[in-house]
């Protein structure tokens, strides 16, 4: 469409003999624009649902968004709202009315009335309306950013849906203080304190995060959820797992009916929405998700809801999240009650909750449930494993519970009769009763012999005659021989889809891509990593894979195979069921106790050896580029297994064309200063990251934690304490008292050597190994220089520091990337593990 500018200024600027012609052209142009302009909606315009497919709609000029009716999922019913018009999906990002929109039948209509009111009716009755009649509405406009606005005669916005959101946000839509998204009983709101909250039923807040002075929450095109202050500086970030993917990707953020706030990216290849971020990582921590008396539990991978005992029934047999109800009300059996015990279970209680009905006090273990049993108004109780014997008694209020092995609290729930705990899975002990041990042994031997025979026969039939058969038709089974020889197995994309159940069981994610759990057809568990941002040719990719898989070290995770098909690039690793180092170092004291000093030293030493191997002993030197506790996996015996190495090479090939991408990888806090300065990255950069990890292993604290009392970065503070001779202050309290102080002091000194600002001052990884062993004499480390220079700005507010850096750097053009300039005190952290926690 030709755009005509008809302002007087323009007319004056035009030469005199054209002056007469232009007003006429302008009038014609305005007329044409009014007739055909997309986006513009005139007063009196109306939409109606259509039973036969194609729906009428108001489209934005660039055809990004459209406003119209869509089938609601219930037969013959429709909801009106805004959807993406450029993808084949009918997810609505705004609806008339909450909770998925108000349904109307085929006779329904949505009208912009002549008086400026928006009205949804089912033909005879108004179901929803916006009282916008006295605002001077002259037209409406469906815009390319997804906003639908009502305008007055001078095109001023008098009402829009961006300030009246329902349950979703689109890219660059701002949610400001006191605005909220709602979904069922759940609310996501920006608070005046600068935090955003997720809350249940307006009285229980189960997520409260952010930073003072923030006024606006936004989802950016890069997939970053950010908070900005009133001068529009970004002061808090949370990244999606695919945050560097593409700024033009179609994204949305939604407060789900399950109480989680999530963001999605449309995957054009698969034609589905990919979940790329969740505000609450552990769904069981969403208050009330399982309904009243529902207990949230995980099976292998997914959370689900169950009732506390067999004395309960589901309120809705088809929907476990609706909650549970006692089969017999406890009011009707006051003389015959008991408490059913729930191990590893906690009834949630949040500060706002205490004020309501819960009583909290300290009691001996047994008294906690006995008191509840005796107290007619008590319905359930939890004995907190907090060492203080805190007892939570619940009276008649909503009760939400979480059961998992890592919770050591025990709960009791009051029921009629003697109580029927949930039946455990059918025991196979009974089989043993029927057969003698010898019979079983014979059966096992026969089965094994049978299986081996079948295996040999199959191999003989297929693979011997055609050695390539295995790769083309059943690559999901790799021969043990291949594995042993270390040659990477090539998988087809279809096989990996199958073995990961269409990439459903996500076990970790990070800058290089997302990791999914899978099972090969020979029952070997694998971790499948879908690489993102790789644009290499097939040949080069294969060379890199060959180089990664030629690494063999006890302390490295093993690469089994790969897939390179079209645009798909995937790596298949052995699966480690144990967690990564961070889950032991930084979480509950109980898990940390498993890591005594000797174990920690073993992990530090194993990690150092494997990095030294990557740097010095491999055929090609491999710089890891992302050493951090999340990438140090632990096996059953707490041996360190470093993961994710070699991937930076795959990504780096792209760096020649787009320099800023070379520094996107790596994780804040562990990045060497040369990354920030965009200087060449060498193996010395890994030494820096390792030094930070070493300090964390000693202290049990994140190196970028800010000490509230001193407003200093932990590593800076640690060096000062070391200078003053107070190394005991640095050591993790959880390590107890009986310590090898000489060894710990040595480790602390090594870490200060490693985090020197100048790369050449850092020891090589091979030297670090020798220093750890104590065979290389060491001098006292100098102050890591950059720490001194950072000290000045750490005295000012950290969020200001971050702001000033952020405003100077545009992620699109500057060599500084988002990753590098994240505020040091924000809680954003990229979990990048092969088999880490959920
Ligand atoms: C509209 O809804 C009202 C109330 O639910 C109902 O009585 C009426 O029959 C509906 N009209 C149409 C045309 O569906
Ligand atoms: C139109 O709305 C804008 C913004 O609300 C306002 O500033 C302007 O005065 C209004 N114009 C008329 C003619 O009402
Ligand atoms: C805001 O969130 C932070 C965590 O990000 C929390 O420590 C702080 O207490 C919250 N502030 C308020 C006022 O709730
Ligand atoms: C876990 O539960 C989910 C949801 O109930 C179910 O779809 C999935 O199959 C279960 N997985 C296992 C391993 O039981």
Short mmCIF file of C-alpha atoms and ligand atoms in Angstrom, two decimals, residues 135-136 151-158, ligand 2:
data_model
loop_
_atom_site.label_atom_id
_atom_site.label_comp_id
_atom_site.label_asym_id
_atom_site.label_seq_id
_atom_site.Cartn_x
_atom_site.Cartn_y
_atom_site.Cartn_z
CA UNK A 135 -14.20 7.29 25.41
CA UNK A 136 -14.89 8.76 21.97
CA UNK A 151 -8.76 4.71 18.91
CA UNK A 152 -10.44 8.11 19.08
CA UNK A 153 -10.78 10.46 16.13
CA UNK A 154 -7.19 11.71 16.50
CA UNK A 155 -5.84 8.13 16.52
CA UNK A 156 -5.09 8.26 20.22
CA UNK A 157 -5.38 4.89 21.97
CA UNK A 158 -8.24 4.93 24.45
C1 LIG B 2 -7.51 10.90 21.81
O1 LIG B 2 -6.82 10.15 22.79
C2 LIG B 2 -5.57 10.71 23.13
C3 LIG B 2 -4.86 9.74 24.06
O2 LIG B 2 -5.74 9.21 24.96
C4 LIG B 2 -5.78 12.08 23.79
O3 LIG B 2 -4.55 12.63 24.15
C5 LIG B 2 -6.51 12.94 22.79
O4 LIG B 2 -6.83 14.20 23.40
C6 LIG B 2 -7.79 12.30 22.31
N1 LIG B 2 -8.37 13.09 21.23
C7 LIG B 2 -9.65 13.40 21.19
C8 LIG B 2 -10.10 14.18 20.00
O5 LIG B 2 -10.41 13.04 22.07
#
